Amino acid sequence: MPTPPADSSPPEFTKLRYQGKHAKAISCLKCSPKAREGSLALVATGSADNTIKLWDVTSTSGSCSSPLKGHASGINALDWSSDSRYMASASDDKNVRIWDASTGMPLVELRGHTSFVFSVAFNASANLLVSGGFDENVKLWDPRTGNCVSTIPAHSEPITGVSFNRDGTCIVSSSFDGLVRIWDTATSSCLRTFYAEGNPPVSSVKFSPNGKFVLAGTLDDKLRLWNVSNLNGEGGVVKTYVGHQNTKFCCSSAFSVFNLDRQRILAGSENGSVYIWSINSRNLTQILKEAHSDIVLAVDASKEREFLATGGSEKDRTVKFWVPAETPDN
Amino acid sequence: MNIELFDPFRPPLPSQIEATLIQHSPTRSPSTNKSTSAPLSVLKFNRRGFYLAAGYTDGTVVVWDVLSRCPLRRFASCIGSEEGEEEGGVVSLDWSRDSRTLLAAGDSGGVLAIDLSVTPVEGIQVPAIEGLSSLLKGADVGTIKSAQLKIRQATCALIVTTEGHVFTVDWGKLGKELRRKKRQRKRDGGGRGLDGLKSPLDEEETLDLLKIKVLCNPTPAKKKPKKKAKVAPKADPSSKHMTSDYATAASFDKNGYCVFVTTRDTVVVFGATTNSFKELYRWKVKDSGTHSLIKGICMSPKGSVFALRSRGGKGGERILMFANSCKDGKPTIVFKDAVNTDTLFDDCAFSNDGEHLVAAMFGRAKGVLLLWTADQNSLADTLEGPNMEMTCMAYHPTRSCIATGMADGGIDLWGIPSSWAAFAPDFQALPSNVEYKEREDEFDLDIDVKEESGDAEVEDVEVVTIEKPAVYASDSEDEEKVFSLKMLGFGAEADAKDRLRLLN
């Protein structure tokens, strides 16, 4: 077990006073790769109230866009294009939509999944979009035309996460069938299959910033880091992070690596807290205790600075933002 | 990168068509309401294999995204038709090492250097043929047969003409001057864009800015070909009116230090320094045929060997493989079609790892690809294309994948069947039956909970630093700065940006 952070140690992150609210549970959120000049971050939140909101957060206050409406059901996942101009959203209405982030206008609707779409991601140049859903398929799309480029029958249970690696040559997918699979984007062929000991369902997955590892959350209260270049199977787990509660829901996790001296992994928990680990020591460095009054499904960290965003579920509905605490000596 | 994840022991040869890239009729020109595009004439992958540049016989160049199988940039009839001449097809395409520059050459003699790193992309027309002609005091130099960019110098190309000349042309100064004029014009105001205006430099100024070096200037043949416009670009001029110093093909070696020039039976090697080319040595091909005729040259990706397409005395063509350092003219291996002795090979290429050699035969109802193991002269596979004439071929630089261009404008991508072993984590393909020995505790019900030994996970991981894949170790640019073509946007916005702006 990791040692919990000593109460006496100063907290690494503190909450900003500015926070926001949705009409229903916040299911996903993503910090844009590039914020407006002068603001800390631009955060998109997706909610069960069928809308997406954009939060422009500065160190003292913030503002919220008018909600992006168009999906007929709740939003499950969001992603930004790397130039922060476009957003993709996956919804229970079985469709993926692409939005112009600056105007809030819907641009393209990607139809083809036969059940809820649970995960979506752009590749680095935004020439390709991947989505995964409860129809157990991973689909690749040309975002400009909305055409489905290929469909991979990837898993035997609903797919909970999909993501591209840094250069877009690989896709990782995770599923309730307990498997994490890595796919060659160009040929849609499977390159690796990983599973955790005891085969617990996998609730989320993403590549590390350099693409050499995948971080996957499993419904046995664990987060695991796999080395992608290792061989198939159970082996290859290089780090396990424990302490949080995650047995039922798809709580997300994120890398916070802007400060290279303070590389962290954060994850939401079903007890309303957010857990932050040091990547290499696997020790908890901070628990954002009772950050929300319900399950924390949505967490993300900015790539531009140390900045965290977290969102609460049905009883809470708020999005909160966290910045590094001021150390006593400055 | 995905390269590290590939199984090094997978069957390494493409065997089936896994995708076809089809250009939908462009929405911008409703007058040509055709569902198919012009036939393909040339294909070229970039260094990383992310993009496939395709040249069509109507002078169109399309850059395809290999991952999404969608066109990323499209330059309609960008070559050869600007002065209302008859439209020329694209004969040659080449990527610079950093993929920022794409060089296109047409059979009308036009050379276009396309800078893909700006939006909209900028093109420079390089009057290479005109330059050579004026340098040779108006000699008939024909048009372009092939054009290749100099390695690590994206403003210099090695060009072979249909009249057997080999020369390099450097347009670095021209590009600088054109960009300077463009900035100047911008400063001078005048709200008009670049496009409506005349070229900022007249023909003479342009030619003065080109640096041309002639490597091979054949003595004109006594019996000239009837008319240059009528010489079909694909058909090789018959060897009868070919003088002995008529160059048939030329290529840089892997590092760009040497230029290999072939005449009908001789290979001439030039050393390339920054400013000049010097003939180092030459050797005659020692082939069985008496009337051998070298048609093409192809360098292996590892740079240690190269292959020549040659027509021997007795009918069929063969492919001769030589060590890079060969000086005696003896091929290490001779490949030929063992079944049909009159086979004509239209193109050949090495596989991504250099271990196989592919020869393509286009001139029939179905294109055929022959794949040999490069070091043993054993035929590994024969691939037959669909019922359609094949027109060009290219091997992917990192994967087992061949792209073949078809006469109907489609591009077929040949790949390998997926490895099912990757699907089932514990699955292992066994060569024969083995007796399975079960582990002592394999079916025990009470599973010993393994001690969560923290020791196993103490090793530090590095999740941020990007490592350069070993295959690209010689690239000078950082991994983060590897050039990629950005998406242009949606609908009309993308259409407006997807065009070529000529600087001259």
XYZ file of N, CA and C in Angstrom, chain A residues 82 85-86 98 107-108 123-128 141-144 149-150 153-154 165-170 179 181-193 195 197 208-213 222 225 228-229 232-234 237-241 255 257 260 263 279-280 282, chain B residues 1-7 10 18 24 48 50-51 65-73 399 415-416 418-419 421-427 448-450 452-467 469 479-480 484-491 493-494 497:
402
model
N -5.436 19.326 -31.626
C -4.225 19.857 -30.994
C -4.081 21.359 -31.177
N -8.824 24.289 -31.981
C -9.895 24.916 -32.762
C -11.165 24.087 -32.776
N -10.984 22.772 -32.681
C -12.150 21.908 -32.798
C -12.285 21.004 -31.580
N -18.604 17.055 -34.102
C -17.413 17.907 -34.092
C -17.899 19.349 -34.053
N -20.180 21.230 -36.484
C -19.676 21.193 -37.859
C -20.070 19.916 -38.569
N -19.834 18.789 -37.933
C -20.078 17.490 -38.583
C -20.679 16.558 -37.545
N -6.454 12.467 -33.604
C -5.001 12.284 -33.693
C -4.335 13.661 -33.718
N -3.000 13.665 -33.681
C -2.296 14.924 -33.447
C -2.570 15.959 -34.532
N -2.691 15.529 -35.782
C -2.905 16.504 -36.843
C -4.388 16.710 -37.132
N -5.257 16.059 -36.358
C -6.705 16.177 -36.499
C -7.200 15.700 -37.861
N -6.412 14.842 -38.504
C -6.865 14.254 -39.766
C -7.680 12.996 -39.554
N -7.708 12.521 -38.333
C -8.332 11.235 -38.059
C -8.939 11.286 -36.668
N -12.650 7.636 -38.183
C -13.426 8.558 -39.007
C -12.517 9.582 -39.659
N -12.950 10.008 -40.844
C -12.371 11.204 -41.441
C -13.205 12.375 -40.929
N -12.663 13.206 -40.051
C -13.507 14.225 -39.429
C -14.047 15.258 -40.416
N -13.336 15.455 -41.528
C -13.782 16.511 -42.435
C -15.072 16.138 -43.143
N -13.894 5.558 -41.772
C -12.781 5.010 -42.549
C -12.665 3.508 -42.328
N -12.767 3.087 -41.081
C -12.755 1.644 -40.841
C -13.393 1.340 -39.495
N -13.793 -4.591 -35.001
C -14.520 -5.304 -33.948
C -13.549 -5.637 -32.823
N -13.322 -4.675 -31.944
C -12.143 -4.700 -31.101
C -12.291 -5.550 -29.854
N -1.741 7.430 -29.812
C -0.443 7.781 -29.249
C 0.014 9.107 -29.867
N 1.190 9.534 -29.469
C 1.662 10.867 -29.812
C 1.657 11.141 -31.312
N 2.159 10.201 -32.100
C 2.228 10.462 -33.534
C 1.084 9.818 -34.314
N 0.115 9.277 -33.606
C -1.072 8.768 -34.287
C -0.900 7.433 -34.967
N 0.225 6.761 -34.777
C 0.438 5.489 -35.451
C -0.224 4.331 -34.710
N -0.544 4.524 -33.433
C -1.193 3.460 -32.658
C -2.448 3.993 -31.979
N -9.715 -6.267 -21.231
C -8.523 -6.202 -22.068
C -8.197 -4.759 -22.454
N -6.112 -3.139 -25.574
C -5.491 -3.553 -26.838
C -4.860 -2.367 -27.533
N -3.756 -2.656 -28.185
C -3.076 -1.629 -28.970
C -3.164 -2.014 -30.434
N -3.555 -1.050 -31.238
C -3.832 -1.291 -32.658
C -2.915 -0.453 -33.512
N -2.545 -1.019 -34.647
C -1.809 -0.272 -35.654
C -2.833 0.541 -36.450
N -2.688 1.853 -36.432
C -3.711 2.694 -37.057
C -3.843 2.409 -38.549
N -2.715 2.241 -39.214
C -2.756 2.141 -40.678
C -3.437 0.860 -41.141
N -3.233 -0.230 -40.427
C -3.763 -1.502 -40.910
C -4.903 -2.024 -40.050
N -5.207 -1.361 -38.941
C -6.219 -1.823 -37.990
C -5.889 -3.199 -37.438
N -4.624 -3.570 -37.435
C -4.281 -4.877 -36.883
C -3.859 -4.715 -35.426
N -4.135 -5.775 -34.659
C -3.866 -5.729 -33.224
C -2.378 -5.972 -32.985
N -1.747 -5.092 -32.214
C -0.312 -5.242 -31.958
C -0.049 -5.832 -30.569
N -0.885 -5.525 -29.598
C -0.678 -5.996 -28.233
C -2.029 -6.182 -27.558
N -2.084 -7.119 -26.623
C -3.237 -7.235 -25.745
C -2.720 -7.369 -24.317
N -3.877 -7.565 -20.075
C -4.962 -7.624 -19.103
C -4.355 -7.657 -17.709
N -4.190 -8.709 -13.651
C -4.359 -9.953 -12.908
C -5.798 -10.066 -12.419
N 0.691 7.504 -22.325
C 1.500 8.515 -21.660
C 1.882 9.562 -22.702
N 2.280 10.758 -22.273
C 2.579 11.813 -23.262
C 3.591 11.386 -24.321
N 4.535 10.533 -23.979
C 5.501 10.120 -24.997
C 5.085 8.837 -25.712
N 3.960 8.260 -25.342
C 3.457 7.096 -26.061
C 4.129 5.785 -25.708
N 4.995 5.771 -24.714
C 5.679 4.520 -24.382
C 4.928 3.680 -23.358
N 3.950 4.280 -22.685
C 3.184 3.565 -21.669
C 1.703 3.814 -21.886
N -7.819 -0.020 -8.901
C -6.409 0.152 -9.244
C -6.238 0.913 -10.552
N 0.066 1.126 -14.994
C 0.849 1.679 -16.096
C 1.541 0.510 -16.780
N 4.314 -0.319 -23.175
C 3.720 -0.756 -24.436
C 4.611 -1.759 -25.166
N 5.921 -1.572 -25.038
C 6.787 -2.442 -25.835
C 6.942 -3.814 -25.198
N 2.706 -9.408 -24.784
C 1.306 -9.537 -24.408
C 1.131 -10.084 -23.004
N -0.078 -9.930 -22.507
C -0.477 -10.668 -21.324
C -0.440 -9.876 -20.049
N -0.254 -10.606 -18.962
C -0.345 -9.996 -17.642
C 0.889 -9.168 -17.328
N 3.246 -4.747 -16.474
C 2.812 -3.673 -15.583
C 4.058 -3.108 -14.922
N 4.291 -1.820 -15.129
C 5.481 -1.241 -14.518
C 5.135 -0.479 -13.251
N 3.898 -0.023 -13.126
C 3.503 0.708 -11.919
C 2.045 0.389 -11.618
N 1.715 0.285 -10.336
C 0.327 0.144 -9.920
C 0.038 1.245 -8.909
N -1.060 1.904 -9.094
C -1.430 2.995 -8.192
C -2.711 2.602 -7.479
N -2.520 12.465 -16.702
C -1.130 12.756 -16.389
C -1.001 14.261 -16.167
N 2.087 16.451 -16.051
C 3.542 16.346 -16.192
C 4.172 17.646 -16.670
N 8.257 19.050 -14.630
C 8.967 17.775 -14.739
C 9.478 17.297 -13.379
N 5.969 15.170 -11.461
C 5.149 14.426 -12.412
C 4.124 13.615 -11.634
N 4.365 9.747 -10.021
C 4.419 8.697 -11.036
C 5.437 7.624 -10.677
N 6.629 8.051 -10.267
C 7.671 7.057 -10.058
C 7.622 6.389 -8.684
N 5.005 6.054 -6.755
C 3.677 5.486 -6.570
C 3.041 5.909 -5.249
N 5.676 5.698 -31.492
C 5.836 5.042 -32.790
C 5.375 3.598 -32.731
N 4.841 3.154 -33.831
C 4.372 1.775 -33.877
C 5.462 0.809 -34.304
N 6.562 1.319 -34.843
C 7.548 0.423 -35.446
C 8.100 -0.564 -34.429
N 8.328 -0.075 -33.187
C 8.912 -0.956 -32.182
C 7.965 -2.097 -31.820
N 6.688 -1.917 -32.095
C 5.715 -2.923 -31.670
C 5.517 -4.025 -32.697
N 6.046 -3.830 -33.889
C 5.842 -4.851 -34.898
C 6.623 -6.095 -34.543
N 6.027 -7.226 -34.802
C 6.694 -8.492 -34.555
C 7.794 -8.664 -35.591
N 7.167 -11.610 -38.137
C 5.926 -11.788 -38.898
C 6.249 -12.059 -40.349
N -5.431 -4.341 -48.904
C -6.175 -4.027 -47.692
C -6.956 -2.726 -47.803
N -12.403 11.058 -55.171
C -13.755 11.375 -55.619
C -13.678 12.603 -56.502
N 8.675 8.904 -43.595
C 8.068 8.184 -42.489
C 6.900 7.317 -42.933
N 3.926 8.322 -43.740
C 2.610 8.826 -43.352
C 1.826 9.326 -44.560
N 2.557 9.838 -45.531
C 1.897 10.432 -46.691
C 2.327 9.723 -47.967
N -3.213 10.849 -47.073
C -2.872 10.462 -45.711
C -2.996 8.940 -45.642
N -1.891 8.269 -45.390
C -1.926 6.804 -45.412
C -2.763 6.267 -44.248
N -2.755 6.975 -43.117
C -3.493 6.482 -41.956
C -5.000 6.589 -42.154
N -5.464 7.750 -42.565
C -6.919 7.898 -42.705
C -7.388 7.570 -44.112
N -6.438 7.311 -45.019
C -6.759 6.958 -46.407
C -7.589 8.030 -47.087
N -7.335 9.266 -46.719
C -8.067 10.379 -47.301
C -7.074 11.346 -47.935
N -7.503 12.059 -48.979
C -6.598 13.049 -49.562
C -6.445 14.230 -48.619
N -5.214 14.687 -48.436
C -4.967 15.829 -47.556
C -4.794 17.110 -48.355
N -4.124 17.006 -49.490
C -3.923 18.179 -50.337
C -4.125 17.726 -51.770
N 6.788 -0.184 -43.456
C 5.936 -1.350 -43.263
C 5.988 -2.256 -44.488
N -1.174 -5.204 -48.147
C -0.639 -5.366 -46.805
C -0.562 -6.826 -46.427
N -0.242 -7.039 -45.163
C -0.129 -8.410 -44.673
C -1.373 -8.758 -43.870
N -3.602 -9.791 -40.778
C -3.304 -9.419 -39.393
C -2.894 -10.656 -38.600
N -2.091 -10.395 -37.589
C -1.576 -11.496 -36.778
C -2.580 -11.807 -35.685
N -2.318 -13.842 -33.344
C -1.684 -14.111 -32.054
C -1.765 -12.892 -31.144
N -1.821 -11.709 -31.736
C -1.868 -10.517 -30.910
C -3.212 -10.370 -30.204
N -4.245 -11.001 -30.739
C -5.575 -10.867 -30.145
C -5.673 -11.601 -28.818
N -5.235 -12.859 -28.804
C -5.325 -13.656 -27.596
C -3.983 -13.584 -26.909
N -3.972 -13.026 -25.736
C -2.695 -12.754 -25.094
C -1.851 -13.996 -24.856
N -2.496 -15.116 -24.573
C -1.702 -16.303 -24.257
C -1.490 -17.194 -25.466
N -1.999 -16.787 -26.571
C -1.947 -17.634 -27.753
C -0.546 -17.634 -28.346
N -3.182 -18.656 -4.559
C -2.290 -17.956 -3.642
C -2.202 -16.505 -4.078
N -2.645 -15.650 -3.185
C -2.545 -14.231 -3.525
C -1.066 -13.872 -3.555
N -0.674 -13.450 -4.703
C 0.736 -13.129 -4.826
C 1.065 -11.922 -3.981
N 2.130 -8.599 -3.024
C 2.320 -7.400 -3.846
C 3.731 -6.895 -3.611
N 4.609 -7.485 -4.336
C 5.991 -7.108 -4.073
C 6.275 -5.762 -4.694
N 6.490 -4.806 -3.876
C 6.746 -3.456 -4.367
C 8.040 -3.379 -5.144
N 8.888 -4.361 -4.891
C 10.209 -4.340 -5.519
C 10.109 -4.334 -7.040
N 9.085 -5.056 -7.512
C 8.974 -5.212 -8.954
C 8.728 -3.882 -9.652
N 8.192 -2.917 -8.932
C 7.771 -1.698 -9.613
C 8.591 -0.479 -9.218
N 9.779 -0.721 -8.692
C 10.532 0.437 -8.219
C 11.267 1.156 -9.345
N 11.477 0.470 -10.416
C 12.238 1.100 -11.494
C 11.515 2.329 -12.024
N 12.268 3.401 -12.206
C 11.644 4.638 -12.665
C 11.177 4.516 -14.109
N 10.075 5.175 -14.387
C 9.587 5.221 -15.766
C 9.688 6.653 -16.253
N 9.812 6.788 -17.538
C 9.929 8.110 -18.140
C 8.762 8.254 -19.094
N 7.766 9.049 -18.680
C 6.537 9.116 -19.474
C 6.502 10.327 -20.393
N 7.467 11.214 -20.272
C 7.397 12.464 -21.042
C 8.395 12.485 -22.192
N 9.642 12.142 -21.901
C 10.682 12.286 -22.917
C 10.380 11.426 -24.134
N 10.497 12.037 -25.272
C 10.191 11.326 -26.509
C 11.474 10.774 -27.087
N 11.501 9.487 -27.257
C 12.693 8.863 -27.836
C 12.540 8.780 -29.336
N 12.824 6.960 -32.660
C 12.969 5.564 -33.082
C 14.310 5.357 -33.782
N 12.189 14.910 -32.552
C 10.984 14.110 -32.774
C 9.715 14.972 -32.682
N 9.738 15.944 -31.784
C 8.523 16.769 -31.624
C 8.286 17.653 -32.834
N 4.177 17.582 -39.895
C 2.947 16.890 -40.264
C 2.005 17.891 -40.911
N 1.232 17.378 -41.829
C 0.293 18.233 -42.550
C -0.942 18.424 -41.683
N -1.283 19.667 -41.421
C -2.425 19.947 -40.567
C -3.730 19.830 -41.344
N -4.764 19.519 -40.601
C -6.075 19.513 -41.227
C -6.445 20.950 -41.573
N -7.046 21.120 -42.731
C -7.312 22.468 -43.201
C -8.607 23.041 -42.658
N -9.458 22.208 -42.108
C -10.738 22.717 -41.637
C -11.866 21.969 -42.280
N -13.027 22.590 -42.258
C -14.208 21.877 -42.724
C -14.838 22.609 -43.903
N -15.415 21.845 -44.806
C -16.237 22.388 -45.880
C -15.513 23.420 -46.717
N -14.206 26.194 -46.004
C -12.978 26.731 -45.434
C -11.773 25.919 -45.902
N -11.933 24.605 -45.857
C -10.852 23.731 -46.285
C -10.605 23.882 -47.773
N -8.540 26.834 -48.602
C -7.135 26.761 -48.216
C -6.360 25.736 -49.024
